[in-house]
Each structure stands twice: as C-alpha cells, then as structure tokens.
Amino acid sequence: MQTNPDDLGAVHPSSGRPDAIELLKDDHRRIEKLFSEYEALRGKGGNAGQSGDRQRIAQLAQQVAAELSIHAQLEETLFYPALQQATGDARGVEQAHHDHDAAKRLLKDLSSLAPGDGGFDSTMTSLAKAVREHVRMEEETLFTEARGRLDAQAIGAQLDDLRRKIESPPEKPEDFVVMGN
C-alpha cells in the first residue's frame, strides 16, 4: 500500500516538507483504521461468519502486517536513532524497541493463522492492544520529546525517501530492502 505524505497532511504547513512526527502519526491513524474495521467485522461475527467477512479479515491482517512492518522499519532505522542522539535518553527508545519486538512476535503468530482458526481472534486482539499502548506512549512521550530537539523536516524527508524505497520494487537485487527482523 503506497502512501503519499502530501495526501495525509504530513507536510509542515510553512515549509511544505514532510514532517517526521506527522508522518509517523499518520501511520498510526491508518493502522488504527484497519484495527477498527477488523473489530467491526468481528463484532458482526466475521471471524467465524460469512466467507466474504473472513476474506476481508484476512486482507486486513495482511494490511496491518505490511503497515506495521514498514512503520517499524522507518522508526528503527531513522527516527529512534535521531531521537536518542537528540535527547541523550535511551529509556524511551529501548521501550519502543521492546514494543516493536512484541508486535513482531504477534505478527509472526498471526501469519500462521487464518480467520476462523483458534487463536486468530485473540492474537489480532492482543496485537491491536499492544499497538495502541505503544502509539499512546510514542505520541505522549517520545514525540513530545522530539519536538524542538530534532529537525522534524529533515528526518521527515529521510523517512519519506526510505518509505518510497521500501514500497517500490527494487531495480536491482542489491537494492532490495529487508523488512522487519
């Protein structure tokens, strides 16, 4: 799923350049919409219900995995190192890495399940809860620390470039970007 920061309001209003914090917040909102759609389908019996609902739930799980993988790679590669360097405080970044590792384990578990399988719903629900807690911590703590301490436009441009590289097929095999560990 390719995204354009200009379509998301993630550019700085005066400079017109991508803003790192707004780009990451936009990712959070896209992922939240996917979880909300999943929960709405689950609420009407979609996990064990009609095959169309199960297909859509499977698509949502794949979209969540793709979005989270890209988002985590952007943060781990560019944003967290810049934040740690700017603030000198590793605790918040360490917690964020721990949260990412937990989400990656849940995504791995989810990848072996299909809607209707035992454990699918509980794993997806656990993932949504973990991601929501992580987002709250990030937006209330890390992003607040980042404002004014790092160049959000410069990092935003780097995030935007890396996202485009991740989302675009490589021209040569050596240009392939490996997602998530």
GROMACS .gro file of N, CA and C in nm:
model
  543
    1MET      N    1   0.085  -0.116   0.000
    1MET     CA    2   0.000   0.000   0.000
    1MET      C    3   0.089   0.123   0.000
    2GLN      N    4   0.094   0.195  -0.110
    2GLN     CA    5   0.179   0.312  -0.118
    2GLN      C    6   0.107   0.432  -0.061
    3THR      N    7   0.183   0.515   0.008
    3THR     CA    8   0.126   0.634   0.069
    3THR      C    9   0.199   0.756   0.019
    4ASN      N   10   0.128   0.864   0.011
    4ASN     CA   11   0.185   0.992  -0.030
    4ASN      C   12   0.168   1.087   0.087
    5PRO      N   13   0.276   1.138   0.147
    5PRO     CA   14   0.261   1.225   0.262
    5PRO      C   15   0.180   1.349   0.231
    6ASP      N   16   0.181   1.395   0.108
    6ASP     CA   17   0.101   1.513   0.073
    6ASP      C   18  -0.048   1.485   0.088
    7ASP      N   19  -0.088   1.360   0.069
    7ASP     CA   20  -0.228   1.323   0.082
    7ASP      C   21  -0.270   1.309   0.228
    8LEU      N   22  -0.175   1.301   0.317
    8LEU     CA   23  -0.205   1.272   0.456
    8LEU      C   24  -0.196   1.393   0.548
    9GLY      N   25  -0.159   1.507   0.498
    9GLY     CA   26  -0.140   1.622   0.585
    9GLY      C   27  -0.012   1.613   0.665
   10ALA      N   28   0.084   1.534   0.621
   10ALA     CA   29   0.206   1.510   0.696
   10ALA      C   30   0.318   1.605   0.658
   11VAL      N   31   0.287   1.709   0.584
   11VAL     CA   32   0.389   1.806   0.549
   11VAL      C   33   0.379   1.924   0.644
   12HIS      N   34   0.493   1.984   0.668
   12HIS     CA   35   0.498   2.102   0.753
   12HIS      C   36   0.424   2.215   0.682
   13PRO      N   37   0.331   2.284   0.751
   13PRO     CA   38   0.249   2.384   0.683
   13PRO      C   39   0.327   2.499   0.620
   14SER      N   40   0.436   2.543   0.683
   14SER     CA   41   0.507   2.658   0.627
   14SER      C   42   0.615   2.617   0.527
   15SER      N   43   0.680   2.503   0.550
   15SER     CA   44   0.790   2.464   0.461
   15SER      C   45   0.743   2.375   0.346
   16GLY      N   46   0.630   2.306   0.365
   16GLY     CA   47   0.583   2.213   0.264
   16GLY      C   48   0.662   2.084   0.259
   17ARG      N   49   0.757   2.068   0.352
   17ARG     CA   50   0.839   1.946   0.358
   17ARG      C   51   0.774   1.844   0.451
   18PRO      N   52   0.802   1.716   0.431
   18PRO     CA   53   0.747   1.614   0.520
   18PRO      C   54   0.793   1.638   0.664
   19ASP      N   55   0.704   1.620   0.758
   19ASP     CA   56   0.733   1.633   0.899
   19ASP      C   57   0.736   1.492   0.958
   20ALA      N   58   0.848   1.453   1.019
   20ALA     CA   59   0.865   1.317   1.070
   20ALA      C   60   0.755   1.277   1.166
   21ILE      N   61   0.725   1.361   1.260
   21ILE     CA   62   0.626   1.327   1.362
   21ILE      C   63   0.488   1.312   1.298
   22GLU      N   64   0.454   1.401   1.208
   22GLU     CA   65   0.323   1.392   1.141
   22GLU      C   66   0.316   1.269   1.051
   23LEU      N   67   0.426   1.235   0.983
   23LEU     CA   68   0.428   1.113   0.901
   23LEU      C   69   0.401   0.990   0.987
   24LEU      N   70   0.468   0.983   1.102
   24LEU     CA   71   0.452   0.867   1.190
   24LEU      C   72   0.312   0.864   1.251
   25LYS      N   73   0.259   0.981   1.287
   25LYS     CA   74   0.121   0.986   1.339
   25LYS      C   75   0.022   0.942   1.233
   26ASP      N   76   0.045   0.980   1.109
   26ASP     CA   77  -0.044   0.937   1.001
   26ASP      C   78  -0.041   0.785   0.986
   27ASP      N   79   0.077   0.725   1.001
   27ASP     CA   80   0.085   0.579   1.002
   27ASP      C   81  -0.002   0.522   1.113
   28HIS      N   82   0.009   0.581   1.232
   28HIS     CA   83  -0.070   0.535   1.346
   28HIS      C   84  -0.220   0.539   1.313
   29ARG      N   85  -0.265   0.646   1.251
   29ARG     CA   86  -0.408   0.661   1.219
   29ARG      C   87  -0.452   0.557   1.115
   30ARG      N   88  -0.368   0.533   1.015
   30ARG     CA   89  -0.402   0.431   0.914
   30ARG      C   90  -0.414   0.294   0.979
   31ILE      N   91  -0.322   0.260   1.066
   31ILE     CA   92  -0.323   0.130   1.133
   31ILE      C   93  -0.444   0.120   1.224
   32GLU      N   94  -0.475   0.227   1.294
   32GLU     CA   95  -0.594   0.227   1.382
   32GLU      C   96  -0.721   0.203   1.301
   33LYS      N   97  -0.731   0.264   1.183
   33LYS     CA   98  -0.850   0.242   1.098
   33LYS      C   99  -0.862   0.094   1.060
   34LEU      N  100  -0.751   0.030   1.032
   34LEU     CA  101  -0.753  -0.112   0.998
   34LEU      C  102  -0.800  -0.196   1.117
   35PHE      N  103  -0.748  -0.167   1.235
   35PHE     CA  104  -0.793  -0.239   1.355
   35PHE      C  105  -0.942  -0.215   1.380
   36SER      N  106  -0.987  -0.093   1.363
   36SER     CA  107  -1.129  -0.061   1.385
   36SER      C  108  -1.219  -0.136   1.287
   37GLU      N  109  -1.176  -0.144   1.162
   37GLU     CA  110  -1.255  -0.219   1.064
   37GLU      C  111  -1.259  -0.367   1.102
   38TYR      N  112  -1.146  -0.420   1.144
   38TYR     CA  113  -1.141  -0.559   1.189
   38TYR      C  114  -1.239  -0.580   1.305
   39GLU      N  115  -1.236  -0.492   1.402
   39GLU     CA  116  -1.322  -0.506   1.520
   39GLU      C  117  -1.470  -0.496   1.482
   40ALA      N  118  -1.502  -0.411   1.386
   40ALA     CA  119  -1.641  -0.400   1.340
   40ALA      C  120  -1.685  -0.531   1.273
   41LEU      N  121  -1.600  -0.589   1.191
   41LEU     CA  122  -1.634  -0.717   1.128
   41LEU      C  123  -1.645  -0.828   1.231
   42ARG      N  124  -1.553  -0.830   1.325
   42ARG     CA  125  -1.555  -0.931   1.431
   42ARG      C  126  -1.682  -0.917   1.512
   43GLY      N  127  -1.724  -0.793   1.536
   43GLY     CA  128  -1.845  -0.768   1.614
   43GLY      C  129  -1.970  -0.821   1.549
   44LYS      N  130  -1.968  -0.832   1.417
   44LYS     CA  131  -2.086  -0.888   1.349
   44LYS      C  132  -2.066  -1.035   1.315
   45GLY      N  133  -1.969  -1.097   1.381
   45GLY     CA  134  -1.948  -1.240   1.363
   45GLY      C  135  -1.858  -1.276   1.246
   46GLY      N  136  -1.777  -1.182   1.201
   46GLY     CA  137  -1.694  -1.205   1.082
   46GLY      C  138  -1.588  -1.311   1.096
   47ASN      N  139  -1.538  -1.333   1.216
   47ASN     CA  140  -1.430  -1.431   1.232
   47ASN      C  141  -1.478  -1.571   1.195
   48ALA      N  142  -1.597  -1.606   1.236
   48ALA     CA  143  -1.649  -1.738   1.204
   48ALA      C  144  -1.769  -1.727   1.110
   49GLY      N  145  -1.795  -1.607   1.061
   49GLY     CA  146  -1.914  -1.581   0.982
   49GLY      C  147  -1.895  -1.609   0.834
   50GLN      N  148  -1.955  -1.526   0.753
   50GLN     CA  149  -1.956  -1.546   0.609
   50GLN      C  150  -1.814  -1.541   0.551
   51SER      N  151  -1.797  -1.612   0.441
   51SER     CA  152  -1.663  -1.620   0.382
   51SER      C  153  -1.614  -1.484   0.335
   52GLY      N  154  -1.704  -1.396   0.290
   52GLY     CA  155  -1.663  -1.261   0.249
   52GLY      C  156  -1.603  -1.184   0.364
   53ASP      N  157  -1.662  -1.199   0.483
   53ASP     CA  158  -1.606  -1.134   0.601
   53ASP      C  159  -1.471  -1.195   0.637
   54ARG      N  160  -1.461  -1.325   0.628
   54ARG     CA  161  -1.333  -1.390   0.659
   54ARG      C  162  -1.225  -1.346   0.561
   55GLN      N  163  -1.261  -1.330   0.434
   55GLN     CA  164  -1.164  -1.284   0.334
   55GLN      C  165  -1.120  -1.142   0.366
   56ARG      N  166  -1.215  -1.056   0.401
   56ARG     CA  167  -1.179  -0.918   0.434
   56ARG      C  168  -1.094  -0.913   0.560
   57ILE      N  169  -1.124  -0.996   0.658
   57ILE     CA  170  -1.044  -1.001   0.781
   57ILE      C  171  -0.902  -1.046   0.748
   58ALA      N  172  -0.888  -1.144   0.659
   58ALA     CA  173  -0.755  -1.189   0.618
   58ALA      C  174  -0.681  -1.075   0.549
   59GLN      N  175  -0.750  -1.000   0.463
   59GLN     CA  176  -0.688  -0.885   0.396
   59GLN      C  177  -0.645  -0.780   0.498
   60LEU      N  178  -0.732  -0.755   0.597
   60LEU     CA  179  -0.698  -0.656   0.700
   60LEU      C  180  -0.574  -0.700   0.777
   61ALA      N  181  -0.566  -0.827   0.811
   61ALA     CA  182  -0.449  -0.877   0.884
   61ALA      C  183  -0.322  -0.857   0.801
   62GLN      N  184  -0.331  -0.883   0.670
   62GLN     CA  185  -0.215  -0.862   0.582
   62GLN      C  186  -0.179  -0.714   0.574
   63GLN      N  187  -0.279  -0.628   0.566
   63GLN     CA  188  -0.252  -0.484   0.559
   63GLN      C  189  -0.190  -0.435   0.690
   64VAL      N  190  -0.242  -0.482   0.802
   64VAL     CA  191  -0.185  -0.444   0.932
   64VAL      C  192  -0.039  -0.486   0.937
   65ALA      N  193  -0.011  -0.609   0.896
   65ALA     CA  194   0.127  -0.659   0.899
   65ALA      C  195   0.218  -0.574   0.811
   66ALA      N  196   0.171  -0.541   0.692
   66ALA     CA  197   0.253  -0.460   0.600
   66ALA      C  198   0.277  -0.321   0.657
   67GLU      N  199   0.171  -0.257   0.704
   67GLU     CA  200   0.184  -0.122   0.759
   67GLU      C  201   0.276  -0.120   0.881
   68LEU      N  202   0.257  -0.216   0.971
   68LEU     CA  203   0.341  -0.220   1.092
   68LEU      C  204   0.487  -0.249   1.056
   69SER      N  205   0.511  -0.335   0.959
   69SER     CA  206   0.648  -0.368   0.919
   69SER      C  207   0.720  -0.245   0.864
   70ILE      N  208   0.652  -0.172   0.777
   70ILE     CA  209   0.712  -0.051   0.720
   70ILE      C  210   0.733   0.053   0.829
   71HIS      N  211   0.631   0.074   0.910
   71HIS     CA  212   0.638   0.175   1.016
   71HIS      C  213   0.753   0.144   1.113
   72ALA      N  214   0.763   0.020   1.155
   72ALA     CA  215   0.871  -0.018   1.247
   72ALA      C  216   1.008   0.002   1.184
   73GLN      N  217   1.020  -0.032   1.057
   73GLN     CA  218   1.149  -0.014   0.991
   73GLN      C  219   1.185   0.134   0.983
   74LEU      N  220   1.089   0.219   0.954
   74LEU     CA  221   1.116   0.363   0.948
   74LEU      C  222   1.162   0.415   1.083
   75GLU      N  223   1.090   0.376   1.188
   75GLU     CA  224   1.126   0.424   1.321
   75GLU      C  225   1.262   0.369   1.366
   76GLU      N  226   1.284   0.240   1.347
   76GLU     CA  227   1.406   0.178   1.397
   76GLU      C  228   1.529   0.223   1.319
   77THR      N  229   1.512   0.251   1.191
   77THR     CA  230   1.625   0.289   1.106
   77THR      C  231   1.661   0.436   1.121
   78LEU      N  232   1.561   0.522   1.130
   78LEU     CA  233   1.587   0.666   1.126
   78LEU      C  234   1.541   0.743   1.249
   79PHE      N  235   1.415   0.727   1.287
   79PHE     CA  236   1.358   0.814   1.390
   79PHE      C  237   1.417   0.787   1.528
   80TYR      N  238   1.420   0.661   1.571
   80TYR     CA  239   1.470   0.632   1.705
   80TYR      C  240   1.617   0.669   1.723
   81PRO      N  241   1.704   0.637   1.628
   81PRO     CA  242   1.843   0.680   1.646
   81PRO      C  243   1.857   0.832   1.655
   82ALA      N  244   1.782   0.905   1.572
   82ALA     CA  245   1.789   1.051   1.577
   82ALA      C  246   1.735   1.103   1.710
   83LEU      N  247   1.627   1.043   1.757
   83LEU     CA  248   1.569   1.086   1.885
   83LEU      C  249   1.666   1.059   2.000
   84GLN      N  250   1.725   0.941   2.001
   84GLN     CA  251   1.819   0.909   2.108
   84GLN      C  252   1.939   1.002   2.106
   85GLN      N  253   1.988   1.032   1.987
   85GLN     CA  254   2.102   1.124   1.977
   85GLN      C  255   2.062   1.264   2.024
   86ALA      N  256   1.943   1.308   1.988
   86ALA     CA  257   1.899   1.444   2.023
   86ALA      C  258   1.870   1.460   2.171
   87THR      N  259   1.816   1.355   2.234
   87THR     CA  260   1.776   1.367   2.375
   87THR      C  261   1.879   1.309   2.472
   88GLY      N  262   1.960   1.216   2.424
   88GLY     CA  263   2.056   1.150   2.513
   88GLY      C  264   1.992   1.051   2.607
   89ASP      N  265   1.861   1.029   2.593
   89ASP     CA  266   1.788   0.938   2.681
   89ASP      C  267   1.749   0.813   2.604
   90ALA      N  268   1.803   0.701   2.647
   90ALA     CA  269   1.779   0.576   2.575
   90ALA      C  270   1.657   0.500   2.626
   91ARG      N  271   1.604   0.538   2.743
   91ARG     CA  272   1.496   0.458   2.803
   91ARG      C  273   1.371   0.450   2.716
   92GLY      N  274   1.325   0.562   2.665
   92GLY     CA  275   1.206   0.561   2.581
   92GLY      C  276   1.226   0.484   2.452
   93VAL      N  277   1.343   0.500   2.394
   93VAL     CA  278   1.375   0.428   2.270
   93VAL      C  279   1.385   0.278   2.298
   94GLU      N  280   1.445   0.241   2.410
   94GLU     CA  281   1.453   0.099   2.446
   94GLU      C  282   1.313   0.040   2.463
   95GLN      N  283   1.223   0.114   2.527
   95GLN     CA  284   1.086   0.068   2.545
   95GLN      C  285   1.017   0.052   2.409
   96ALA      N  286   1.041   0.147   2.319
   96ALA     CA  287   0.981   0.140   2.186
   96ALA      C  288   1.031   0.016   2.111
   97HIS      N  289   1.160  -0.013   2.121
   97HIS     CA  290   1.214  -0.135   2.057
   97HIS      C  291   1.151  -0.261   2.119
   98HIS      N  292   1.135  -0.261   2.249
   98HIS     CA  293   1.072  -0.374   2.318
   98HIS      C  294   0.928  -0.391   2.266
   99ASP      N  295   0.855  -0.282   2.252
   99ASP     CA  296   0.718  -0.287   2.199
   99ASP      C  297   0.717  -0.342   2.056
  100HIS      N  298   0.812  -0.297   1.975
  100HIS     CA  299   0.819  -0.347   1.837
  100HIS      C  300   0.846  -0.496   1.834
  101ASP      N  301   0.937  -0.542   1.920
  101ASP     CA  302   0.968  -0.685   1.925
  101ASP      C  303   0.844  -0.767   1.963
  102ALA      N  304   0.767  -0.717   2.059
  102ALA     CA  305   0.644  -0.786   2.099
  102ALA      C  306   0.544  -0.791   1.984
  103ALA      N  307   0.530  -0.680   1.912
  103ALA     CA  308   0.438  -0.677   1.797
  103ALA      C  309   0.486  -0.772   1.687
  104LYS      N  310   0.616  -0.777   1.664
  104LYS     CA  311   0.669  -0.868   1.561
  104LYS      C  312   0.641  -1.014   1.597
  105ARG      N  313   0.651  -1.048   1.726
  105ARG     CA  314   0.619  -1.185   1.768
  105ARG      C  315   0.471  -1.216   1.742
  106LEU      N  316   0.384  -1.121   1.774
  106LEU     CA  317   0.241  -1.141   1.749
  106LEU      C  318   0.212  -1.151   1.600
  107LEU      N  319   0.280  -1.070   1.518
  107LEU     CA  320   0.262  -1.078   1.373
  107LEU      C  321   0.308  -1.214   1.321
  108LYS      N  322   0.416  -1.265   1.375
  108LYS     CA  323   0.463  -1.398   1.334
  108LYS      C  324   0.359  -1.504   1.369
  109ASP      N  325   0.304  -1.495   1.489
  109ASP     CA  326   0.199  -1.589   1.530
  109ASP      C  327   0.079  -1.577   1.437
  110LEU      N  328   0.040  -1.455   1.408
  110LEU     CA  329  -0.077  -1.429   1.324
  110LEU      C  330  -0.057  -1.483   1.182
  111SER      N  331   0.067  -1.480   1.134
  111SER     CA  332   0.095  -1.524   0.996
  111SER      C  333   0.067  -1.673   0.975
  112SER      N  334   0.064  -1.749   1.083
  112SER     CA  335   0.037  -1.893   1.070
  112SER      C  336  -0.110  -1.927   1.093
  113LEU      N  337  -0.193  -1.824   1.111
  113LEU     CA  338  -0.336  -1.845   1.139
  113LEU      C  339  -0.421  -1.784   1.030
  114ALA      N  340  -0.542  -1.834   1.019
  114ALA     CA  341  -0.640  -1.778   0.926
  114ALA      C  342  -0.765  -1.742   1.006
  115PRO      N  343  -0.842  -1.646   0.957
  115PRO     CA  344  -0.968  -1.614   1.026
  115PRO      C  345  -1.051  -1.742   1.044
  116GLY      N  346  -1.102  -1.760   1.163
  116GLY     CA  347  -1.178  -1.881   1.194
  116GLY      C  348  -1.093  -1.983   1.268
  117ASP      N  349  -0.959  -1.974   1.255
  117ASP     CA  350  -0.871  -2.064   1.330
  117ASP      C  351  -0.873  -2.026   1.477
  118GLY      N  352  -0.857  -2.125   1.562
  118GLY     CA  353  -0.842  -2.098   1.704
  118GLY      C  354  -0.718  -2.013   1.726
  119GLY      N  355  -0.732  -1.908   1.798
  119GLY     CA  356  -0.619  -1.821   1.827
  119GLY      C  357  -0.608  -1.698   1.738
  120PHE      N  358  -0.673  -1.699   1.621
  120PHE     CA  359  -0.662  -1.583   1.532
  120PHE      C  360  -0.717  -1.458   1.600
  121ASP      N  361  -0.839  -1.468   1.649
  121ASP     CA  362  -0.903  -1.351   1.708
  121ASP      C  363  -0.826  -1.301   1.831
  122SER      N  364  -0.784  -1.390   1.918
  122SER     CA  365  -0.712  -1.346   2.038
  122SER      C  366  -0.577  -1.285   2.002
  123THR      N  367  -0.512  -1.339   1.900
  123THR     CA  368  -0.383  -1.283   1.858
  123THR      C  369  -0.401  -1.145   1.796
  124MET      N  370  -0.501  -1.130   1.710
  124MET     CA  371  -0.527  -0.999   1.648
  124MET      C  372  -0.567  -0.898   1.755
  125THR      N  373  -0.648  -0.940   1.852
  125THR     CA  374  -0.689  -0.851   1.960
  125THR      C  375  -0.569  -0.811   2.046
  126SER      N  376  -0.482  -0.906   2.075
  126SER     CA  377  -0.360  -0.874   2.151
  126SER      C  378  -0.271  -0.778   2.075
  127LEU      N  379  -0.259  -0.799   1.944
  127LEU     CA  380  -0.178  -0.710   1.861
  127LEU      C  381  -0.236  -0.568   1.864
  128ALA      N  382  -0.366  -0.556   1.846
  128ALA     CA  383  -0.429  -0.423   1.848
  128ALA      C  384  -0.405  -0.354   1.981
  129LYS      N  385  -0.420  -0.427   2.090
  129LYS     CA  386  -0.399  -0.369   2.223
  129LYS      C  387  -0.254  -0.324   2.240
  130ALA      N  388  -0.159  -0.409   2.201
  130ALA     CA  389  -0.017  -0.375   2.215
  130ALA      C  390   0.019  -0.253   2.130
  131VAL      N  391  -0.032  -0.249   2.007
  131VAL     CA  392  -0.001  -0.137   1.919
  131VAL      C  393  -0.062  -0.009   1.973
  132ARG      N  394  -0.185  -0.015   2.022
  132ARG     CA  395  -0.249   0.105   2.078
  132ARG      C  396  -0.172   0.158   2.200
  133GLU      N  397  -0.125   0.069   2.284
  133GLU     CA  398  -0.044   0.113   2.400
  133GLU      C  399   0.086   0.176   2.354
  134HIS      N  400   0.149   0.116   2.255
  134HIS     CA  401   0.273   0.170   2.200
  134HIS      C  402   0.249   0.308   2.139
  135VAL      N  403   0.144   0.323   2.062
  135VAL     CA  404   0.111   0.451   2.000
  135VAL      C  405   0.089   0.558   2.106
  136ARG      N  406   0.016   0.523   2.210
  136ARG     CA  407  -0.008   0.620   2.318
  136ARG      C  408   0.124   0.664   2.381
  137MET      N  409   0.213   0.569   2.411
  137MET     CA  410   0.343   0.602   2.469
  137MET      C  411   0.422   0.691   2.374
  138GLU      N  412   0.424   0.653   2.247
  138GLU     CA  413   0.501   0.730   2.150
  138GLU      C  414   0.450   0.872   2.137
  139GLU      N  415   0.321   0.886   2.119
  139GLU     CA  416   0.265   1.019   2.094
  139GLU      C  417   0.266   1.107   2.218
  140GLU      N  418   0.251   1.047   2.336
  140GLU     CA  419   0.251   1.127   2.459
  140GLU      C  420   0.391   1.156   2.512
  141THR      N  421   0.486   1.068   2.482
  141THR     CA  422   0.619   1.083   2.539
  141THR      C  423   0.726   1.111   2.433
  142LEU      N  424   0.748   1.014   2.346
  142LEU     CA  425   0.860   1.027   2.251
  142LEU      C  426   0.841   1.144   2.155
  143PHE      N  427   0.722   1.159   2.099
  143PHE     CA  428   0.701   1.267   2.003
  143PHE      C  429   0.709   1.402   2.072
  144THR      N  430   0.665   1.409   2.196
  144THR     CA  431   0.676   1.534   2.272
  144THR      C  432   0.823   1.568   2.296
  145GLU      N  433   0.902   1.467   2.330
  145GLU     CA  434   1.046   1.489   2.348
  145GLU      C  435   1.113   1.530   2.218
  146ALA      N  436   1.065   1.475   2.108
  146ALA     CA  437   1.127   1.502   1.978
  146ALA      C  438   1.103   1.645   1.930
  147ARG      N  439   0.986   1.700   1.957
  147ARG     CA  440   0.953   1.835   1.909
  147ARG      C  441   1.054   1.935   1.965
  148GLY      N  442   1.115   2.007   1.877
  148GLY     CA  443   1.209   2.110   1.917
  148GLY      C  444   1.350   2.059   1.942
  149ARG      N  445   1.368   1.927   1.948
  149ARG     CA  446   1.501   1.873   1.974
  149ARG      C  447   1.564   1.811   1.851
  150LEU      N  448   1.484   1.779   1.753
  150LEU     CA  449   1.542   1.726   1.630
  150LEU      C  450   1.473   1.794   1.512
  151ASP      N  451   1.537   1.788   1.400
  151ASP     CA  452   1.486   1.853   1.279
  151ASP      C  453   1.382   1.762   1.215
  152ALA      N  454   1.256   1.788   1.249
  152ALA     CA  455   1.146   1.701   1.204
  152ALA      C  456   1.131   1.702   1.052
  153GLN      N  457   1.166   1.813   0.987
  153GLN     CA  458   1.155   1.818   0.841
  153GLN      C  459   1.266   1.737   0.775
  154ALA      N  460   1.387   1.749   0.824
  154ALA     CA  461   1.499   1.673   0.765
  154ALA      C  462   1.476   1.524   0.784
  155ILE      N  463   1.436   1.484   0.904
  155ILE     CA  464   1.411   1.342   0.930
  155ILE      C  465   1.287   1.298   0.853
  156GLY      N  466   1.188   1.386   0.842
  156GLY     CA  467   1.069   1.354   0.764
  156GLY      C  468   1.103   1.326   0.619
  157ALA      N  469   1.193   1.404   0.561
  157ALA     CA  470   1.234   1.382   0.423
  157ALA      C  471   1.306   1.246   0.410
  158GLN      N  472   1.388   1.213   0.510
  158GLN     CA  473   1.457   1.083   0.508
  158GLN      C  474   1.357   0.968   0.522
  159LEU      N  475   1.258   0.986   0.612
  159LEU     CA  476   1.155   0.884   0.628
  159LEU      C  477   1.077   0.865   0.499
  160ASP      N  478   1.043   0.977   0.436
  160ASP     CA  479   0.968   0.972   0.310
  160ASP      C  480   1.048   0.899   0.203
  161ASP      N  481   1.178   0.929   0.193
  161ASP     CA  482   1.265   0.862   0.095
  161ASP      C  483   1.274   0.712   0.123
  162LEU      N  484   1.294   0.676   0.249
  162LEU     CA  485   1.304   0.535   0.284
  162LEU      C  486   1.173   0.462   0.257
  163ARG      N  487   1.061   0.525   0.290
  163ARG     CA  488   0.930   0.463   0.263
  163ARG      C  489   0.915   0.436   0.113
  164ARG      N  490   0.951   0.533   0.032
  164ARG     CA  491   0.939   0.514  -0.113
  164ARG      C  492   1.028   0.398  -0.160
  165LYS      N  493   1.146   0.387  -0.102
  165LYS     CA  494   1.237   0.279  -0.139
  165LYS      C  495   1.178   0.144  -0.097
  166ILE      N  496   1.122   0.137   0.023
  166ILE     CA  497   1.064   0.013   0.073
  166ILE      C  498   0.943  -0.027  -0.012
  167GLU      N  499   0.860   0.070  -0.048
  167GLU     CA  500   0.736   0.041  -0.119
  167GLU      C  501   0.755   0.020  -0.268
  168SER      N  502   0.869   0.060  -0.322
  168SER     CA  503   0.895   0.044  -0.465
  168SER      C  504   0.972  -0.085  -0.490
  169PRO      N  505   0.939  -0.155  -0.597
  169PRO     CA  506   1.018  -0.274  -0.629
  169PRO      C  507   1.161  -0.233  -0.664
  170PRO      N  508   1.258  -0.310  -0.618
  170PRO     CA  509   1.397  -0.275  -0.647
  170PRO      C  510   1.428  -0.290  -0.796
  171GLU      N  511   1.513  -0.200  -0.845
  171GLU     CA  512   1.557  -0.210  -0.984
  171GLU      C  513   1.661  -0.319  -1.001
  172LYS      N  514   1.744  -0.336  -0.896
  172LYS     CA  515   1.848  -0.438  -0.898
  172LYS      C  516   1.838  -0.518  -0.769
  173PRO      N  517   1.872  -0.645  -0.770
  173PRO     CA  518   1.862  -0.727  -0.648
  173PRO      C  519   1.936  -0.668  -0.529
  174GLU      N  520   2.047  -0.602  -0.552
  174GLU     CA  521   2.124  -0.546  -0.438
  174GLU      C  522   2.054  -0.426  -0.375
  175ASP      N  523   1.949  -0.373  -0.440
  175ASP     CA  524   1.873  -0.261  -0.384
  175ASP      C  525   1.759  -0.307  -0.295
  176PHE      N  526   1.739  -0.438  -0.284
  176PHE     CA  527   1.628  -0.491  -0.206
  176PHE      C  528   1.644  -0.451  -0.060
  177VAL      N  529   1.535  -0.400   0.000
  177VAL     CA  530   1.534  -0.359   0.140
  177VAL      C  531   1.462  -0.467   0.219
  178VAL      N  532   1.529  -0.525   0.320
  178VAL     CA  533   1.470  -0.629   0.402
  178VAL      C  534   1.384  -0.565   0.509
  179MET      N  535   1.260  -0.612   0.521
  179MET     CA  536   1.166  -0.555   0.618
  179MET      C  537   1.166  -0.636   0.746
  180GLY      N  538   1.163  -0.565   0.860
  180GLY     CA  539   1.146  -0.627   0.990
  180GLY      C  540   1.237  -0.747   1.017
  181ASN      N  541   1.273  -0.765   1.143
  181ASN     CA  542   1.360  -0.879   1.177
  181ASN      C  543   1.277  -0.991   1.229
   0.00000   0.00000   0.00000
